[in-house]
Coordinates of N, CA and C in Angstrom, one line a residue:
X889 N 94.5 105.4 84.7 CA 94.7 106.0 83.4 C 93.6 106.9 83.0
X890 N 94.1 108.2 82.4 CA 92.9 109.3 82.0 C 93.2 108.9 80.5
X891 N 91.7 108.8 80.1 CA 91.9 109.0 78.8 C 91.6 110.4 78.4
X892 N 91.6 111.2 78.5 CA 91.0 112.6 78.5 C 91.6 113.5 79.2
X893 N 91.4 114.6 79.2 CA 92.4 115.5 79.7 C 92.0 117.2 79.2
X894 N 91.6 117.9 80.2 CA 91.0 119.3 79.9 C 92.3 120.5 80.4
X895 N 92.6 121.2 79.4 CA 93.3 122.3 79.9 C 92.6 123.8 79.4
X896 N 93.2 124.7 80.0 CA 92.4 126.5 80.1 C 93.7 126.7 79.5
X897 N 93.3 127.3 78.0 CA 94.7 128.4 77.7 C 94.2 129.8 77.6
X898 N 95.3 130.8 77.7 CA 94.7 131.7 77.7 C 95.8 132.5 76.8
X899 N 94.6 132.8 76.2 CA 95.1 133.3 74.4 C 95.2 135.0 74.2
X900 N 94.9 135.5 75.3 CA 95.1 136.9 74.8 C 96.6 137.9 75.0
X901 N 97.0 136.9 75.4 CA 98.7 137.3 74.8 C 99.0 137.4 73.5
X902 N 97.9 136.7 72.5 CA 98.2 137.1 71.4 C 97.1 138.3 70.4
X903 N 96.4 138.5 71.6 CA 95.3 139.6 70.8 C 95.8 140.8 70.2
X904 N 97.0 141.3 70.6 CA 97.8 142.1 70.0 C 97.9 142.0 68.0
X905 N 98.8 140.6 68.0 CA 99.1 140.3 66.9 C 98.0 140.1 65.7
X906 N 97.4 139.1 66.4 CA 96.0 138.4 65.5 C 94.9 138.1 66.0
X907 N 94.0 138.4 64.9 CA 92.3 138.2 65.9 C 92.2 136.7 66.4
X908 N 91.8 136.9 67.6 CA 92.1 135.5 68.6 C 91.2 134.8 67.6
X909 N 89.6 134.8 67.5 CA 88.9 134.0 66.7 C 89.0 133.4 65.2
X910 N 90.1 134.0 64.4 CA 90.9 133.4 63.6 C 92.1 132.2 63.7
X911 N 92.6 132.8 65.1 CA 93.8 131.9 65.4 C 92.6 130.7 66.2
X912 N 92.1 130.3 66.7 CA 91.2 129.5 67.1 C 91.0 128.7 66.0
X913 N 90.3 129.1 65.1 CA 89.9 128.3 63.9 C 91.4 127.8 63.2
X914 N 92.3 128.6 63.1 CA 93.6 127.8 62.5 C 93.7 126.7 63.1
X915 N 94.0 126.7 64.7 CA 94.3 125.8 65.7 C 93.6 124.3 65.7
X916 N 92.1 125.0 65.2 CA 91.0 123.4 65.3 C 90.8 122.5 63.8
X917 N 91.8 123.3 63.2 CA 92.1 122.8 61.5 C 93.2 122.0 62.3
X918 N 94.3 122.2 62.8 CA 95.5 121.7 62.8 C 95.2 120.5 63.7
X919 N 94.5 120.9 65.0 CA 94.5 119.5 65.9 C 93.2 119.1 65.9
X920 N 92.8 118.2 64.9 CA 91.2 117.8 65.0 C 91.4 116.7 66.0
X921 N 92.2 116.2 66.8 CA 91.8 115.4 67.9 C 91.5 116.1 69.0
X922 N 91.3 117.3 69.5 CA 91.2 117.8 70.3 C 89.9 119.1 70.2
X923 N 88.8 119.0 71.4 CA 87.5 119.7 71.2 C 87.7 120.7 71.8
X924 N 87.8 121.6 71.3 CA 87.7 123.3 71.7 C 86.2 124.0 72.6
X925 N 86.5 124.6 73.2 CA 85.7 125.2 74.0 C 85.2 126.5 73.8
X926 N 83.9 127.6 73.7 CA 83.6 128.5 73.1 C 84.9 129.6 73.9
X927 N 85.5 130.6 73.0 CA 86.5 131.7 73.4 C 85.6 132.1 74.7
X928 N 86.1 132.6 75.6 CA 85.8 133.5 76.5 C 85.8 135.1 75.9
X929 N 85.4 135.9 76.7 CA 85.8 137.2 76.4 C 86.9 137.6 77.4
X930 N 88.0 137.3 78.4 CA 88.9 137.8 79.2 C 90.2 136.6 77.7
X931 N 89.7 135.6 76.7 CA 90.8 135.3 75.9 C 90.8 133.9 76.5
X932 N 90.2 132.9 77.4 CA 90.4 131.9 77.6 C 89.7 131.1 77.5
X933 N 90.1 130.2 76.9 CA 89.1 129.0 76.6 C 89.8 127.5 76.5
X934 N 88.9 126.5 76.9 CA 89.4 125.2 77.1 C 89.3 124.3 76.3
X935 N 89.9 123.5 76.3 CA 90.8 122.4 75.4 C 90.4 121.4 76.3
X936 N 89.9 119.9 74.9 CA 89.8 118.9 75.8 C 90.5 117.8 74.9
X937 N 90.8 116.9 75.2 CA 91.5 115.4 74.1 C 92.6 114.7 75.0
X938 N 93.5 113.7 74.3 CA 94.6 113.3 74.7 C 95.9 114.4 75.5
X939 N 96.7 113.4 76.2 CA 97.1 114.6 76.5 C 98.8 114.7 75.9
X940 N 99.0 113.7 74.7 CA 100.0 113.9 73.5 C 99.8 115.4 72.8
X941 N 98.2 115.1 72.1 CA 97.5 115.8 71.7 C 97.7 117.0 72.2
X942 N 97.3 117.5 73.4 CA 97.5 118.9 74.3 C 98.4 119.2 74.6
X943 N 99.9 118.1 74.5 CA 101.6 118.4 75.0 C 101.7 119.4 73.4
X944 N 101.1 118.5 72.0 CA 101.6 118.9 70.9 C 101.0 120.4 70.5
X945 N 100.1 120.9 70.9 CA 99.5 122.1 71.1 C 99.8 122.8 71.9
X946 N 100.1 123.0 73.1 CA 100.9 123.5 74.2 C 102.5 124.2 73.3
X947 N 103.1 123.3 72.6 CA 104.8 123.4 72.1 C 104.4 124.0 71.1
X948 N 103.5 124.2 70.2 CA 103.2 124.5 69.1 C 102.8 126.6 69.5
X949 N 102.2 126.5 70.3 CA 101.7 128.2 71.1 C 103.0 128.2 71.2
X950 N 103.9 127.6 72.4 CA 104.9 128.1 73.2 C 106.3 129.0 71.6
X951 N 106.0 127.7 70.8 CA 106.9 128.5 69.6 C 106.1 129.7 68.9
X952 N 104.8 129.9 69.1 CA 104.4 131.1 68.3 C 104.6 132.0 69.7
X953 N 104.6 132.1 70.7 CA 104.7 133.1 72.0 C 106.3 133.6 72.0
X954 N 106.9 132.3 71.5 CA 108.6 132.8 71.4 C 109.0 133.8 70.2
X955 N 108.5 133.5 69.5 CA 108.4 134.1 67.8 C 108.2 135.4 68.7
X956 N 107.0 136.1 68.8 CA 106.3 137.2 69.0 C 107.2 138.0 70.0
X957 N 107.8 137.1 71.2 CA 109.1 137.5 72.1 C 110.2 137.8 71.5
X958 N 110.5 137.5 70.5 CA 112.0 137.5 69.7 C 111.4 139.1 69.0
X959 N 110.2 139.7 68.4 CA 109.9 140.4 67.8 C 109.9 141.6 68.3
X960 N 109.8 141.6 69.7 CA 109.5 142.5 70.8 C 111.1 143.1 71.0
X961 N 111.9 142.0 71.1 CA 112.9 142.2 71.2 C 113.8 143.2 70.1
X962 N 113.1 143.1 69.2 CA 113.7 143.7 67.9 C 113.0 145.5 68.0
X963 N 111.8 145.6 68.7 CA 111.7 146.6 68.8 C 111.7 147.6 69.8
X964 N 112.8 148.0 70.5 CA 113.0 148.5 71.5 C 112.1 149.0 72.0
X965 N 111.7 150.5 71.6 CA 110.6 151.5 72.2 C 109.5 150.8 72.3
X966 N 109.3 149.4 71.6 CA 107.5 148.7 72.1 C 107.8 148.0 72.7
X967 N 108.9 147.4 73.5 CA 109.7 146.3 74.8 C 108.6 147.2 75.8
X968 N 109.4 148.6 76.0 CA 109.0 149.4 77.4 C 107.3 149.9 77.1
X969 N 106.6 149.4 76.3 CA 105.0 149.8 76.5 C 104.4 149.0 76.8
X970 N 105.3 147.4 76.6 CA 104.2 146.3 76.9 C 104.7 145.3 78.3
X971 N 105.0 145.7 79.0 CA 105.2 145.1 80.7 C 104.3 144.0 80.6
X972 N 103.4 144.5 80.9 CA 101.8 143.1 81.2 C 101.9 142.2 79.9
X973 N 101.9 142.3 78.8 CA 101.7 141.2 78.1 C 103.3 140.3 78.0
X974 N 104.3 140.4 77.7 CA 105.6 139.7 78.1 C 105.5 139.1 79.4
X975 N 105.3 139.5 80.8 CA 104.5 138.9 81.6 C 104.3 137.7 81.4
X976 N 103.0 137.7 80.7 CA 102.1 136.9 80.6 C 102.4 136.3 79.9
X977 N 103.3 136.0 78.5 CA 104.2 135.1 77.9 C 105.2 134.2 79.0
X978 N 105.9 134.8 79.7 CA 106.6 134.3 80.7 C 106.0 133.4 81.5
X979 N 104.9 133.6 82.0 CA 104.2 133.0 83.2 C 103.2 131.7 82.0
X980 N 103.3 131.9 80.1 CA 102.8 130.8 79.7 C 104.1 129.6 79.4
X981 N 104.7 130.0 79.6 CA 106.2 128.8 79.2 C 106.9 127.8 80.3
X982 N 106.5 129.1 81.9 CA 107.0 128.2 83.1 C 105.8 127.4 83.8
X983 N 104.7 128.0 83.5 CA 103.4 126.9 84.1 C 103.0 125.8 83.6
X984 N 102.5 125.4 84.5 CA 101.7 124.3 84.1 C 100.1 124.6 83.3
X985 N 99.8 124.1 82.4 CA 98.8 124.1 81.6 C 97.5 124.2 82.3
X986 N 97.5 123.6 83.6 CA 95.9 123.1 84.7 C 95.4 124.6 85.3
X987 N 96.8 125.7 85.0 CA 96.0 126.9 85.6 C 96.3 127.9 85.1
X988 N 95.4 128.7 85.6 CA 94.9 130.2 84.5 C 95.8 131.0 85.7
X989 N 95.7 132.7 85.3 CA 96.5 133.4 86.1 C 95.5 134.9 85.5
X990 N 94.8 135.5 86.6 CA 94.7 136.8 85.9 C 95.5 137.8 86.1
X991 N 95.6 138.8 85.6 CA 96.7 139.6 85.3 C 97.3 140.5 86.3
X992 N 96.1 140.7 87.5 CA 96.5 141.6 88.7 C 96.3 140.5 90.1
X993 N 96.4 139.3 89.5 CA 96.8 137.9 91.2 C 95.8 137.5 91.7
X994 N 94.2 138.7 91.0 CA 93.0 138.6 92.3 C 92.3 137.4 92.1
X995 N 92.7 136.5 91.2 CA 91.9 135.3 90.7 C 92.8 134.3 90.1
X996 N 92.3 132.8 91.0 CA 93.0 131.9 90.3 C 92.2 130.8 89.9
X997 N 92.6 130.1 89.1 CA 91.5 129.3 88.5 C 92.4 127.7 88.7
X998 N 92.1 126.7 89.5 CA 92.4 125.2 89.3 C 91.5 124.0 88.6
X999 N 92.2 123.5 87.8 CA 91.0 122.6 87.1 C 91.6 121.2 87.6
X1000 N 90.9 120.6 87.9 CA 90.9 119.2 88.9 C 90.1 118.3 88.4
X1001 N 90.7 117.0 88.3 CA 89.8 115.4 88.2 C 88.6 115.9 89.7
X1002 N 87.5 115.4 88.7 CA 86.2 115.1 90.2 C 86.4 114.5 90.9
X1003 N 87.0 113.4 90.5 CA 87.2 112.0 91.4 C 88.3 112.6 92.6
X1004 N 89.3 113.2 92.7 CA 90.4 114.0 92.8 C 89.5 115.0 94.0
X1005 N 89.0 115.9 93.2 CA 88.5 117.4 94.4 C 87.4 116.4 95.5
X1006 N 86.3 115.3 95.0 CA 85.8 114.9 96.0 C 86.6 114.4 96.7
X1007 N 87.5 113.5 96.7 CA 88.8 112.8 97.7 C 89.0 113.7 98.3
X1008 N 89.6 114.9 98.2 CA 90.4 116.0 98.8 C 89.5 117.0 100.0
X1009 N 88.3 117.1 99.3 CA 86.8 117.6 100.0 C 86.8 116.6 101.3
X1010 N 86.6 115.3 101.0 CA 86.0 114.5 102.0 C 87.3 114.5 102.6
X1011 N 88.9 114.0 102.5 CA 89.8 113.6 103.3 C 90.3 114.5 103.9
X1012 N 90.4 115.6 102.9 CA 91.7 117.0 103.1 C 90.7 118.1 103.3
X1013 N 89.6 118.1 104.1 CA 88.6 119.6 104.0 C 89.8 120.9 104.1
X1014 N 90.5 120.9 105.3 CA 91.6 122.1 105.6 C 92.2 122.8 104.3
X1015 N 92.5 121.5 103.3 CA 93.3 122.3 102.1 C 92.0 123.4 101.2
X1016 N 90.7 123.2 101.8 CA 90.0 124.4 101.1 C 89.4 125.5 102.0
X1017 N 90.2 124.7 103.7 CA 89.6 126.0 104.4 C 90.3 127.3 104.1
X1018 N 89.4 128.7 104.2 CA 90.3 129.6 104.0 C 89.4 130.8 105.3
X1019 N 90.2 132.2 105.2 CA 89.7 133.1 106.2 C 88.5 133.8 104.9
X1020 N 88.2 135.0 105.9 CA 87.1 135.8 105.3 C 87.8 136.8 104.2
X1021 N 89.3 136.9 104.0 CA 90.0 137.4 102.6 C 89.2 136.7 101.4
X1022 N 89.7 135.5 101.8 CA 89.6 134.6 100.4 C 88.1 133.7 100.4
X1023 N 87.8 134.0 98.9 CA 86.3 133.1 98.5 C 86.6 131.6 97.1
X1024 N 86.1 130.6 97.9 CA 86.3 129.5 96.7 C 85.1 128.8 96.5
X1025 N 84.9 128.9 95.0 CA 83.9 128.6 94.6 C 84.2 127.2 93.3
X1026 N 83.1 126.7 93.2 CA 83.5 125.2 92.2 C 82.5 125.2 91.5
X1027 N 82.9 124.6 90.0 CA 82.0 124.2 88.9 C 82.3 123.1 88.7
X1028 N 81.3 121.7 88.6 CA 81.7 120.1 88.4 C 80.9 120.2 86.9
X1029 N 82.2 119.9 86.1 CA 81.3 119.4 84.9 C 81.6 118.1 84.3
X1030 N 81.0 117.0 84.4 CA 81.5 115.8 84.5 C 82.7 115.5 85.2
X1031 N 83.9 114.8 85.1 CA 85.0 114.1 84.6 C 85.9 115.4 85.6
X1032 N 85.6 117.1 85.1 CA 86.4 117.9 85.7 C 86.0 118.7 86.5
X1033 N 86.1 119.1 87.7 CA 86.0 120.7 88.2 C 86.8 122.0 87.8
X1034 N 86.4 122.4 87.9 CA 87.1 123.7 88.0 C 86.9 124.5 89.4
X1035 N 88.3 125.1 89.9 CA 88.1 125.4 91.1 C 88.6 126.9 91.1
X1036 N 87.7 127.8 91.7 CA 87.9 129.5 92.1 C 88.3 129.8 92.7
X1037 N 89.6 130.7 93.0 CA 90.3 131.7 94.5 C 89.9 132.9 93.8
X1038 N 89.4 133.3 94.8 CA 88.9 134.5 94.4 C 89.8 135.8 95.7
X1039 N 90.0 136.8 95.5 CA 89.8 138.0 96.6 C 88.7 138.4 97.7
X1040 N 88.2 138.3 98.8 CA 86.9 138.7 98.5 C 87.0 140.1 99.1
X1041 N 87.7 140.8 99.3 CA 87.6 142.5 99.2 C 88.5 143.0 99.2
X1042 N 88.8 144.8 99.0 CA 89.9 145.3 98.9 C 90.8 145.1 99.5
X1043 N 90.8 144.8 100.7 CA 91.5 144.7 101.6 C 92.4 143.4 101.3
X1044 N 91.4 142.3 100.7 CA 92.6 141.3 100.2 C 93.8 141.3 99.8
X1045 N 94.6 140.2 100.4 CA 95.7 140.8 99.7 C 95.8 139.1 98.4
X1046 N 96.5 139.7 97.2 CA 96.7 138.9 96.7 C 97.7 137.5 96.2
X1047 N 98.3 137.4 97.7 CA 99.7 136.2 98.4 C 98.5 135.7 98.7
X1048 N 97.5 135.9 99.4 CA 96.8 134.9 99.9 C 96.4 133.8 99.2
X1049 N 95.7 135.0 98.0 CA 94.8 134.0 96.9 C 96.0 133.1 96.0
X1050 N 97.2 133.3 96.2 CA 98.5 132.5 95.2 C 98.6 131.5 96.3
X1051 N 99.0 132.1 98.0 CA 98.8 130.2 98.6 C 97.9 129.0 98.6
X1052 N 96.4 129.7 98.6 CA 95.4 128.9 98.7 C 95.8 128.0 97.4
X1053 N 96.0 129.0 96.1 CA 96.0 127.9 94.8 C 97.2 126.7 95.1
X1054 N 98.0 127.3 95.6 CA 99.0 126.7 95.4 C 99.2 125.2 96.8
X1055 N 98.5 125.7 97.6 CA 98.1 124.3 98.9 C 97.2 123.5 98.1
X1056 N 95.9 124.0 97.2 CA 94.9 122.9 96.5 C 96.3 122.1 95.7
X1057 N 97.1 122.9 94.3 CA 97.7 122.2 93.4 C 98.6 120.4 94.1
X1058 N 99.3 121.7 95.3 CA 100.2 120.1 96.0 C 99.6 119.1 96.3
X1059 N 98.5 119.5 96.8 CA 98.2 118.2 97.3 C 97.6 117.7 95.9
X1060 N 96.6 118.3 94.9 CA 96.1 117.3 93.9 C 97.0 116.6 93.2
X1061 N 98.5 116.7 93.2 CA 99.5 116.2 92.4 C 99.5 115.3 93.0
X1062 N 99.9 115.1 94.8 CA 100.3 114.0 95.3 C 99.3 113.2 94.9
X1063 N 98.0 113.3 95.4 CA 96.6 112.4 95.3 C 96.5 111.9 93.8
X1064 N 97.0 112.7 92.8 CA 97.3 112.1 91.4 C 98.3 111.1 91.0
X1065 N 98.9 111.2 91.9 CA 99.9 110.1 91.5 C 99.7 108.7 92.4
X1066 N 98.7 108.2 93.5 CA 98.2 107.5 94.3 C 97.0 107.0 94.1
X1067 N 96.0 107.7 93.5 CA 94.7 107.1 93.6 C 94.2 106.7 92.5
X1068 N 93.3 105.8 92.5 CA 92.5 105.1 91.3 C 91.3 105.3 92.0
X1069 N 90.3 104.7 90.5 CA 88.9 104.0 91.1 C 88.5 103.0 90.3
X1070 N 87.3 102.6 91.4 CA 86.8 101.1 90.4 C 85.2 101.4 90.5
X1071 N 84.6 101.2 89.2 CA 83.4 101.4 89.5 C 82.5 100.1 89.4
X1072 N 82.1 100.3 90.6 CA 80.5 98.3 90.6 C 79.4 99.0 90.4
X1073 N 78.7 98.7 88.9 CA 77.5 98.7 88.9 C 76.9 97.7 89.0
X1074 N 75.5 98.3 89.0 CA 74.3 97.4 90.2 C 73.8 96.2 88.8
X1075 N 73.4 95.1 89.9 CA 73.6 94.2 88.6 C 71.7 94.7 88.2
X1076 N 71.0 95.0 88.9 CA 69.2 95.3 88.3 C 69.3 96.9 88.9
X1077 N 68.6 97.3 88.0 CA 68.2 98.7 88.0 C 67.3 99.3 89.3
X1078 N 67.2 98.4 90.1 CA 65.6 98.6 90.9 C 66.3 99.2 92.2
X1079 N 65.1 100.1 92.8 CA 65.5 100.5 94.3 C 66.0 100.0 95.2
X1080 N 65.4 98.6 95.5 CA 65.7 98.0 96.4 C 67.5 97.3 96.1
X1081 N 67.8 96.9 95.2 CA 69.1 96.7 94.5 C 70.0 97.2 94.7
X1082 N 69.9 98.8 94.2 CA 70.9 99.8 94.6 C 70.8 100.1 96.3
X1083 N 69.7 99.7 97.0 CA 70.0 100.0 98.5 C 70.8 99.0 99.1
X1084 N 70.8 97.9 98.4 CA 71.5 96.7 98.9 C 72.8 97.2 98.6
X1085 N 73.5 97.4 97.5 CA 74.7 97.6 97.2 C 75.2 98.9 98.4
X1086 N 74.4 99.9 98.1 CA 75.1 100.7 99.3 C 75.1 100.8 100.4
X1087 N 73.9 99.8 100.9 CA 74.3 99.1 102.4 C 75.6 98.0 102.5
X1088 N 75.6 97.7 102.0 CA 77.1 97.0 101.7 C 78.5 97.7 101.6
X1089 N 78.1 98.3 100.7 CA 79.3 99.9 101.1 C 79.4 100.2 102.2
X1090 N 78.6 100.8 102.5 CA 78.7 101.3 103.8 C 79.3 100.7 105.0
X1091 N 78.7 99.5 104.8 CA 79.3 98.5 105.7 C 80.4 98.5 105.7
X1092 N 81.2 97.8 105.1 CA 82.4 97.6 104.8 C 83.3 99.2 104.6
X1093 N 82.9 99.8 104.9 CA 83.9 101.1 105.0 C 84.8 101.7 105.9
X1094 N 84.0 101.1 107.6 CA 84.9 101.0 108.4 C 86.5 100.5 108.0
X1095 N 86.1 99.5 107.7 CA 87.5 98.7 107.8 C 88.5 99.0 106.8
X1096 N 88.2 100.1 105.6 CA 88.7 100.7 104.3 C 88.9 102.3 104.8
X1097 N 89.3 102.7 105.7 CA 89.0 104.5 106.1 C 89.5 105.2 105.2
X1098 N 90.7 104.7 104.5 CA 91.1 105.7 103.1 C 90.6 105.5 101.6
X1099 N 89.6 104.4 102.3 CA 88.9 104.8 100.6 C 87.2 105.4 100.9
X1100 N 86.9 106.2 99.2 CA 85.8 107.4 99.5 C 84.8 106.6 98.6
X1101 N 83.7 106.6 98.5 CA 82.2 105.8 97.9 C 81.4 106.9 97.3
X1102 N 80.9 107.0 96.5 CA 80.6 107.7 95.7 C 79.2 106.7 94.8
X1103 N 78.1 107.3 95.3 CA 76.7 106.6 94.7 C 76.5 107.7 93.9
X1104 N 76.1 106.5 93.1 CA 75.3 107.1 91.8 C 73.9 106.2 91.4
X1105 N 73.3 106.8 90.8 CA 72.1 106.5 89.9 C 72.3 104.7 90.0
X1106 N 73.6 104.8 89.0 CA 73.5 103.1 88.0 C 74.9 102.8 88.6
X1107 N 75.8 103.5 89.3 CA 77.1 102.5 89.8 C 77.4 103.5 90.8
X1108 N 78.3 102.6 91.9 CA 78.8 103.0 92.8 C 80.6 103.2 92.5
X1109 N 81.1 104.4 92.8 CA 82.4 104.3 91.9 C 83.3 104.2 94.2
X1110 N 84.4 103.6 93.5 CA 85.1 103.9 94.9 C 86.9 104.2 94.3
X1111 N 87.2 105.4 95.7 CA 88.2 106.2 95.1 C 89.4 105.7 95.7
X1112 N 90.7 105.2 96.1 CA 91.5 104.9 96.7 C 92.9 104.6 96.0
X1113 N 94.1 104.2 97.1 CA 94.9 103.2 96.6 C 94.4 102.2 96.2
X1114 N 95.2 101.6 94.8 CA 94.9 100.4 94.2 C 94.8 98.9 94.8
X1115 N 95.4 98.6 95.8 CA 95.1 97.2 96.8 C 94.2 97.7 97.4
X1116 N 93.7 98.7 98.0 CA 92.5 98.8 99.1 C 91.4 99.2 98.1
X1117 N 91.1 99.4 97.2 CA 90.1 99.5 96.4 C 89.9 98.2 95.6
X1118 N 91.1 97.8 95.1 CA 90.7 96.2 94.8 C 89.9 95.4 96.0
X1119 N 90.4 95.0 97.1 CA 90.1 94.4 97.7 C 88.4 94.6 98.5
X1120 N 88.4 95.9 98.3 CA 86.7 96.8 98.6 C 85.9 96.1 97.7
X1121 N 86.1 96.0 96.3 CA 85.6 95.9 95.3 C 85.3 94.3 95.7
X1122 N 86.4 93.2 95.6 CA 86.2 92.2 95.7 C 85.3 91.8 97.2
X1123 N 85.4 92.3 98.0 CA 84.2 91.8 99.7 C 83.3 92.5 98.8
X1124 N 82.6 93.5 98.7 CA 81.2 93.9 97.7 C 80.6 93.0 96.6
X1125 N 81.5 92.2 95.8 CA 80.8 91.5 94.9 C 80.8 89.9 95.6
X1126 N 81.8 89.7 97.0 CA 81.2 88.3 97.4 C 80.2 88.5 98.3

């Protein structure tokens, strides 16, 4: 169960209409359950809270992006000037929330559970191998990553950078609907303590190959299916 939940919207579909930094401040009157992230200057910025909360924000844009579509509609000769931004209305109604899209393919952005991209890192390395087209790069900020396809030269083409996103997404769905964790912290704070517990881990890992260990400072978190993590957990504490 997440109690939490980080999504990237990207608001400058509506920079046309209204100054994005006004509509921001409307938005954080309306959903005070949910912590805003400073604007970007490309129009994107992140959203963190429930994810009722972020379904009820999400429907709330999608009816002002429809509004603004119905308006377009009404004015013919401004239909045929704005290509790129209708676009990009389109591409905010059929996606999913977890990913950004820049406007010419050469960048894609995935935001991932940590618990999630390290599983995938350690089990699935291949889903982030790529050739010398494509560059991926990661930010861990707590709880989330954020993950980069990038182009890396002209010659790139930009299918590449749309499969790579789209091999990470599948698999993090499947791995989302499968994995838990359980975290054992150390019962004394002391070096010798925590070496014990993760010689123990260790140990016992052979015989668990699909579950991942993860040391920390003050707890050892372990990532798996729910029976083979339970049962990890329980040999560790007898």
């Amino acid at each position: 169960v997440f109690s939490s939940v980080t999504s990237i919207l990207n608001m400058s579909i509506f920079k046309d209409q209204f100054v994005l930094e006004d509509l921001i401040q409307e938005l954080k009157k309306k959903s005070t359950a949910l912590s805003f992230g400073p604007l970007q200057s490309n129009g994107h910025i992140s959203v963190q809270g429930s994810f009722p909360a972020i379904k009820l924000l999400r429907d709330s844009l999608l009816l002002k992006a429809k509004s603004l579509s119905e308006k377009d509609k009404g004015e013919e000769s401004k239909f045929h000037q704005r290509p790129s931004r209708r676009l990009q209305q389109h591409r905010l109604t059929t996606e999913t929330s977890n990913f950004v899209y820049d406007a010419d393919g050469e960048k894609q952005v995935v935001v991932l559970d940590t618990d999630i991209y390290h599983y995938m890192k350690y089990f699935y390395p291949r889903t982030f191998l790529v050739n010398d087209d494509v560059v991926i790069s990661n930010v861990t900020d707590g709880d989330i990553t954020t993950v980069y396809i990038e182009k890396a030269g002209s010659r790139s083409d930009a299918e590449q950078v749309l499969r790579v996103k789209e091999k990470i997404e599948n698999r993090s769905l499947k791995l989302h609907n499968v994995l838990r964790k359980e975290r054992i912290y150390f019962e004394e704070q002391t070096g010798g303590e925590k070496r014990r517990y993760k010689w123990v881990c260790e140990s016992l890992k052979p015989h668990y190959p699909h579950v991942l260990i993860v040391p920390y400072d003050t707890h050892v978190d372990v990532v798996g299916n729910s029976s083979e993590i339970f049962e990890f957990v329980k040999e560790v504490s007898n």
